[in-house]
Coordinates of C-alpha atoms in Angstrom, one line a residue:
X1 CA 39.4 43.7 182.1
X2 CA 36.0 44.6 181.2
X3 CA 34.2 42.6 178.8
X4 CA 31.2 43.9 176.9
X5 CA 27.8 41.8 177.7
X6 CA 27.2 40.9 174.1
X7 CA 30.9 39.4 173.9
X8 CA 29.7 36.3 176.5
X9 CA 26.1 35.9 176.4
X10 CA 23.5 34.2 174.0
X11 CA 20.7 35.3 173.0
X12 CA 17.8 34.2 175.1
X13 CA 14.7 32.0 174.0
X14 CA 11.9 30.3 174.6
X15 CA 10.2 27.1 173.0
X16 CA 7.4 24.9 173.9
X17 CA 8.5 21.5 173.8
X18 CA 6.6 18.5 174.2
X19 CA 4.1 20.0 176.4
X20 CA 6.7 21.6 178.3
X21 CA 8.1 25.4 178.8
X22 CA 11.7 25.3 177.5
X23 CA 13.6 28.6 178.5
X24 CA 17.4 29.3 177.2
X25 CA 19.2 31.9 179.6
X26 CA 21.7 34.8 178.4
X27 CA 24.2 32.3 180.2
X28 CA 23.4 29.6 177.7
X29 CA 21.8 27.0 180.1
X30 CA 18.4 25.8 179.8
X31 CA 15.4 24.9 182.3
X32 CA 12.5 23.0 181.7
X33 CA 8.9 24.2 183.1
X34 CA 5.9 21.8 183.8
X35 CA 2.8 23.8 182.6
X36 CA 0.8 22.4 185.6
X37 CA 3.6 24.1 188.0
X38 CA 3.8 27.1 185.8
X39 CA 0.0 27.6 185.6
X40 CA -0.7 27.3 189.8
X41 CA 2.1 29.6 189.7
X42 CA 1.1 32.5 187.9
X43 CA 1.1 36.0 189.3
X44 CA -2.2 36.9 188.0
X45 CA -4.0 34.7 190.3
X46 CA -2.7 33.6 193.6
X47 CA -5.8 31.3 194.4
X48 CA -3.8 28.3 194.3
X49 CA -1.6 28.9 197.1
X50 CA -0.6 25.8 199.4
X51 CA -2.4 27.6 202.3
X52 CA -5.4 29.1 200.3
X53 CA -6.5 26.1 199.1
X54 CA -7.3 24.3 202.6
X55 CA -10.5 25.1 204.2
X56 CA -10.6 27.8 207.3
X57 CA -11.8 26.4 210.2
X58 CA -15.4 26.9 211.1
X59 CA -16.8 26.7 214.7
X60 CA -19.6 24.7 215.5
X61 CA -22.8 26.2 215.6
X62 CA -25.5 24.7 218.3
X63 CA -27.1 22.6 215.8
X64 CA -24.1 21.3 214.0
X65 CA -24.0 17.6 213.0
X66 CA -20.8 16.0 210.7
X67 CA -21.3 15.9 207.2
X68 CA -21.4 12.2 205.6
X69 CA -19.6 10.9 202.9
X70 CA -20.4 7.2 202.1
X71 CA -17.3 4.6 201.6
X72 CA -18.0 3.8 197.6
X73 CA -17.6 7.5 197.0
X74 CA -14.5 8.0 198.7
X75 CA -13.4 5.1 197.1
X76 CA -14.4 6.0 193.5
X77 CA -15.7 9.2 193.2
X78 CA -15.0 12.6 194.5
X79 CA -16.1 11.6 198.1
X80 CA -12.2 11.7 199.4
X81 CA -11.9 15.2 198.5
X82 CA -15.1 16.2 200.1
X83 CA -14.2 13.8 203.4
X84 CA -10.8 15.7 203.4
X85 CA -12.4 19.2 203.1
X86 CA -15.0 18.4 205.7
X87 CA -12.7 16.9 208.3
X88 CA -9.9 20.3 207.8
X89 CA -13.0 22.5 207.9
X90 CA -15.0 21.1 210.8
X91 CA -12.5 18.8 212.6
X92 CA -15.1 15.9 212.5
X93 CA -16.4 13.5 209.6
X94 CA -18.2 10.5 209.2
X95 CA -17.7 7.6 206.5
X96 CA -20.7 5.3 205.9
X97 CA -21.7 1.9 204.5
X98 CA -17.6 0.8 204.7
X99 CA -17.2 -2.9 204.8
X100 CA -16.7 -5.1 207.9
X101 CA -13.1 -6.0 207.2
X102 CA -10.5 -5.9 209.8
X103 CA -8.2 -3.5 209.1
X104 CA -10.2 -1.3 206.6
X105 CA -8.7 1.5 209.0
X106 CA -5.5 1.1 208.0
X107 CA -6.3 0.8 203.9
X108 CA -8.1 4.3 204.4
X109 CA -5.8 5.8 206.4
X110 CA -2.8 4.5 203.7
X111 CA -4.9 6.5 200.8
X112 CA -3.9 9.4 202.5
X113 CA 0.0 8.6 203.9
X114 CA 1.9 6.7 206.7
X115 CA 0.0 6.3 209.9
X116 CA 1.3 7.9 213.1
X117 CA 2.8 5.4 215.4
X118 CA 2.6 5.8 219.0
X119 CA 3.5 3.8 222.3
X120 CA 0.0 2.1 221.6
X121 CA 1.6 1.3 218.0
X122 CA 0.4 2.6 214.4
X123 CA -2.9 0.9 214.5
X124 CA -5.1 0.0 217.8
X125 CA -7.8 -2.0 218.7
X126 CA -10.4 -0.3 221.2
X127 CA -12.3 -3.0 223.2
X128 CA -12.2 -3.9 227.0
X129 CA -9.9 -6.5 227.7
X130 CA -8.4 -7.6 231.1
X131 CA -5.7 -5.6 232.6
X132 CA -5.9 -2.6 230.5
X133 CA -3.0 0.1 230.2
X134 CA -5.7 2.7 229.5
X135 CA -9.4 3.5 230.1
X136 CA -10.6 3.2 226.5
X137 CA -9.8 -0.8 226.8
X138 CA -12.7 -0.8 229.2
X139 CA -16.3 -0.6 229.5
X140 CA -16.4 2.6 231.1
X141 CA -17.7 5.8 230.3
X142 CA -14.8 8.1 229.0
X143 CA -15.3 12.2 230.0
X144 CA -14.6 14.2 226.8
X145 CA -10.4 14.6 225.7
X146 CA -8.0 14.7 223.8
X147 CA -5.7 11.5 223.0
X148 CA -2.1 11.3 223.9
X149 CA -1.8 15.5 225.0
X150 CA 1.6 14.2 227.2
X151 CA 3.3 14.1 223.6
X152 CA 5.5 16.6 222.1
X153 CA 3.7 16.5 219.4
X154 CA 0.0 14.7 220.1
X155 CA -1.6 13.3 217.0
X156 CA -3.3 15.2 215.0
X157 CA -6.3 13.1 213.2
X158 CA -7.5 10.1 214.4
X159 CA -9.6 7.5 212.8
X160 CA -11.9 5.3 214.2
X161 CA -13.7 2.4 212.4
X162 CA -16.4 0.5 213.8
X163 CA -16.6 -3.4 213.1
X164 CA -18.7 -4.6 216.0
X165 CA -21.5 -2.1 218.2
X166 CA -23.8 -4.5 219.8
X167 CA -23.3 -3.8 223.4
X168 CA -26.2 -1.4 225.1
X169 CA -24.5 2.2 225.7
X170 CA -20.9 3.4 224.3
X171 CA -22.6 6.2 222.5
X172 CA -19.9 8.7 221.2
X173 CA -19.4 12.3 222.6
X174 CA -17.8 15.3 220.8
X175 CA -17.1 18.5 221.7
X176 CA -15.3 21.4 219.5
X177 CA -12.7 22.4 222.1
X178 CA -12.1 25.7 220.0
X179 CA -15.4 27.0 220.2
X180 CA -15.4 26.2 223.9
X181 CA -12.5 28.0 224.3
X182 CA -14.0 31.2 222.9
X183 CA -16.8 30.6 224.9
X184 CA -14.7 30.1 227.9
X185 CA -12.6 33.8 227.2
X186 CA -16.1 35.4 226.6
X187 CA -17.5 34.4 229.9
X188 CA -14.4 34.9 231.7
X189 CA -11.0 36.6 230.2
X190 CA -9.2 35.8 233.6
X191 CA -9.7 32.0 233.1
X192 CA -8.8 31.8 229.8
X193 CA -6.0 33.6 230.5
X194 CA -5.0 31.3 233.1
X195 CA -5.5 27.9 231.1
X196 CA -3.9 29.4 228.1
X197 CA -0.6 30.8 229.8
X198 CA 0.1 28.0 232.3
X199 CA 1.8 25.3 232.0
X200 CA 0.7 21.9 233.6
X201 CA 2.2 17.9 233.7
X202 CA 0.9 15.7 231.4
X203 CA 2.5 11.8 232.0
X204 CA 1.8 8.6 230.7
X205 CA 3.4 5.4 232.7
X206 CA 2.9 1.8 232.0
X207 CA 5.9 -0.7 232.6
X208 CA 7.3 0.1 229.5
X209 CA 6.7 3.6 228.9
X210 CA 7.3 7.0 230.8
X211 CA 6.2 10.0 228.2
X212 CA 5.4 13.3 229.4
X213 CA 5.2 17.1 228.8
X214 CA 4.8 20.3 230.4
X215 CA 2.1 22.6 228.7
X216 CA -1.1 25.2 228.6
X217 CA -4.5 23.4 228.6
X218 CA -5.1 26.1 225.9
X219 CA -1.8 26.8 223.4
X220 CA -2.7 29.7 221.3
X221 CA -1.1 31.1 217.6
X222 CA 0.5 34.1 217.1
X223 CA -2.8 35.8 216.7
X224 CA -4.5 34.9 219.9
X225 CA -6.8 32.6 218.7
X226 CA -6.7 28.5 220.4
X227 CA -4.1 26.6 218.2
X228 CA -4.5 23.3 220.0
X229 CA -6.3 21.9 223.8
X230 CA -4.7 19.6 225.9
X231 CA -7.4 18.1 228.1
X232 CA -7.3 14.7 229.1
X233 CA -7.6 14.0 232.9
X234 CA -6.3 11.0 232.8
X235 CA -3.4 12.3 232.0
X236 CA -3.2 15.1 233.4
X237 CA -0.5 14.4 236.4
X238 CA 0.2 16.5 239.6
X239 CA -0.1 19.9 239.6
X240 CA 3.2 21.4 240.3
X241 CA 1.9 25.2 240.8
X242 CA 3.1 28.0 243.2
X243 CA 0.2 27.7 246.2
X244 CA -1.4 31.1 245.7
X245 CA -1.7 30.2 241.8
X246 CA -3.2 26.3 242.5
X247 CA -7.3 27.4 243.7
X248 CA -7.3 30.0 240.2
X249 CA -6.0 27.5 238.0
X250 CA -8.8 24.4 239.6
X251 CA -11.5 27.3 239.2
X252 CA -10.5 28.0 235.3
X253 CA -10.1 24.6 234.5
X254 CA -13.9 23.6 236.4
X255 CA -15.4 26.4 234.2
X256 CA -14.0 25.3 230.9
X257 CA -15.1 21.4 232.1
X258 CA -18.3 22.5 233.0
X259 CA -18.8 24.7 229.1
X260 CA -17.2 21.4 227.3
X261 CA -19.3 18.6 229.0
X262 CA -23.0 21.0 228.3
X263 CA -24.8 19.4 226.8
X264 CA -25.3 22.7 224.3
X265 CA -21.7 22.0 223.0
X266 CA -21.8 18.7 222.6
X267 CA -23.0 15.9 220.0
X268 CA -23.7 12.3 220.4
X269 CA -24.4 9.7 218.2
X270 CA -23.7 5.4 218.6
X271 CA -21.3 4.3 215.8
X272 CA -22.7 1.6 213.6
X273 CA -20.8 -1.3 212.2
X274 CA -19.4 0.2 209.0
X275 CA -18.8 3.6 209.9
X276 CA -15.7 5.3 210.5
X277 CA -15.7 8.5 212.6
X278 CA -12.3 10.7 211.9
X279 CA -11.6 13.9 213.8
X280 CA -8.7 16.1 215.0
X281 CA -7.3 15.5 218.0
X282 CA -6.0 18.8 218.8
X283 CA -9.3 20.8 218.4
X284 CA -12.3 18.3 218.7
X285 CA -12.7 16.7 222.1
X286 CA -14.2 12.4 222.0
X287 CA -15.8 10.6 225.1
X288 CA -17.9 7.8 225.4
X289 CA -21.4 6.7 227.5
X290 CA -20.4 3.5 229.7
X291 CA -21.6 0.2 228.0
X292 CA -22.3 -2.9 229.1
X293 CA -20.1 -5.9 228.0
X294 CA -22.4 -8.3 228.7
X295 CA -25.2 -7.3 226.1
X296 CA -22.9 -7.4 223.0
X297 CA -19.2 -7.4 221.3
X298 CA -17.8 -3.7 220.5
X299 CA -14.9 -3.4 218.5
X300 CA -13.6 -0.5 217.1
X301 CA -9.9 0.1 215.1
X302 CA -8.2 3.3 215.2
X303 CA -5.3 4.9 213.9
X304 CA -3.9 8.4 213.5
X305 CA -2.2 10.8 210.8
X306 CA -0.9 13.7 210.2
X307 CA -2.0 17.2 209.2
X308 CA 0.2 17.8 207.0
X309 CA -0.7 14.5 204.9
X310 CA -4.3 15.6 205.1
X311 CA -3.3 18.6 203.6
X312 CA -0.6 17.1 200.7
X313 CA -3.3 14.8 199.9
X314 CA -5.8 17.7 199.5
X315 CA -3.7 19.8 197.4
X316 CA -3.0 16.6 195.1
X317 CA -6.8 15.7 194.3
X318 CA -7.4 19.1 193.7
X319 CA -4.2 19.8 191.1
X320 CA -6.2 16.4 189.3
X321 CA -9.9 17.8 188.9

């Protein structure tokens, strides 16, 4: 039986109650809209989108140098938006003038969200100590990488917070491994191609750990363009290649070494006591000089998060201002 439209339905309205958008449907039941959520919402203006407002990447240019942000500002003022923005644009920032507390690390990183655990647990102490189960607990010198790249899922930002720098050496390296990687399919399309479309072994082993993965040196998005490097080779296990493929993929992987570790693409700077250098791990590529135990205690903390709390966090300051 048909039933005309007027016979079941209410009349529709809308009221404004207590700050809030109150709509009543033609089926009689009500919702409730925030004005905030209605207002980055509306179809006029789409420049409050999740993804619009997080910064595009930029490459580094020759001279580039991190941008600063001291610690009282990120505390108080508007300096952890501007630390946020820098470190999603650039892939590298640098706190300032932070106290020497043991695990400040950990207080910054829990402004933003959960840290990342990993087999070296959620937060890590980098300082040589005897019988280490990687090369960043010793004093020696540490060829640009990338941390962990035998995960799944590496980390994505890493923090590292300097409470003691008096040994001679240990200055910090950097490279944008993006950039390089343009570089690299500039000067030679056949190598990129090679480190972006082959997979190699990545393993970690200590007595109580056996983590591993099988990926590109280069993983690229949908549109071509470098979406993460995996370079560490320390980590980088056996290479289990056909024969006539194993002298291509050593001569593309020497060239992108040999464009990362110029001196052209690189920065370096000694941490001071105080400062905290945050970076992400899938783009930005970290070594260190050697250093010499014997002239002085260093003593950095470190932890990692997510993008995707960078991000959240982001969105939320900016929904506040």
């Amino acid at each position: 039986m048909f039933f005309p439209l007027n016979d079941i339905e209410t009349a529709p309205s809308a009221h404004v109650t207590e700050g809030s958008l109150e709509l009543i449907w033609a089926d009689g039941h009500m919702s409730r809209f925030d004005p905030v959520w209605l207002y980055q919402r509306r179809l006029e203006d789409t420049t409050f989108t999740p993804a619009q407002v997080i910064p595009h990447r930029q490459p580094w240019c020759l001279d580039f140098t991190p941008e600063r942000v001291s610690h009282g500002d990120f505390i108080n003022g508007d300096g952890e938006r501007q630390w946020l923005e820098a470190l999603l644009r650039d892939g590298l920032v640098l706190l300032e003038d932070g106290p020497l507390a043991e695990e400040e690390v950990s207080r910054l990183a829990g402004r933003i969200g959960p840290m990342r655990a990993t087999n070296f647990g959620a937060r890590f102490d980098v300082r040589s100590k005897p019988n280490p189960n990687n090369a960043a607990y010793t004093a020696i010198g540490l060829a640009l990488h990338v941390d962990l790249p035998n995960w799944r899922q590496p980390p994505d930002i890493q923090l590292l917070y300097c409470l003691q720098n008096e040994a001679k050496g240990g200055e910090s390296t950097f490279a944008d491994g993006f950039t390089v990687a343009e570089i690299l399919r500039e000067e030679s399309p056949e190598h990129f191609r090679i480190l972006s479309e082959t997979p190699i072994d990545f393993r970690f082993q200590d007595e109580d750990h056996d983590i591993a993965v099988r990926a590109p040196i280069i993983e690229l998005n949908e549109d071509g363009k470098p979406l993460e490097i995996r370079f560490n080779n320390w980590i980088r296990d056996t290479l289990r290649l056909p024969l006539h493929e194993v002298d291509a993929w050593y001569a593309a992987y020497r060239h992108f070494w040999q464009l990362l570790h110029d001196p052209r693409h690189q920065i370096e700077f000694a941490l001071e006591p105080g400062q905290m250098i945050a970076f992400d791990n899938r783009r930005v590529l970290h070594g260190r000089r050697a250093f010499d135990p014997n002239t002085g205690k260093r003593h950095l903390q470190g932890t990692y998060l997510d993008l995707d709390l960078l991000e959240s966090r982001l969105r939320v300051l900016l929904r506040q201002r």
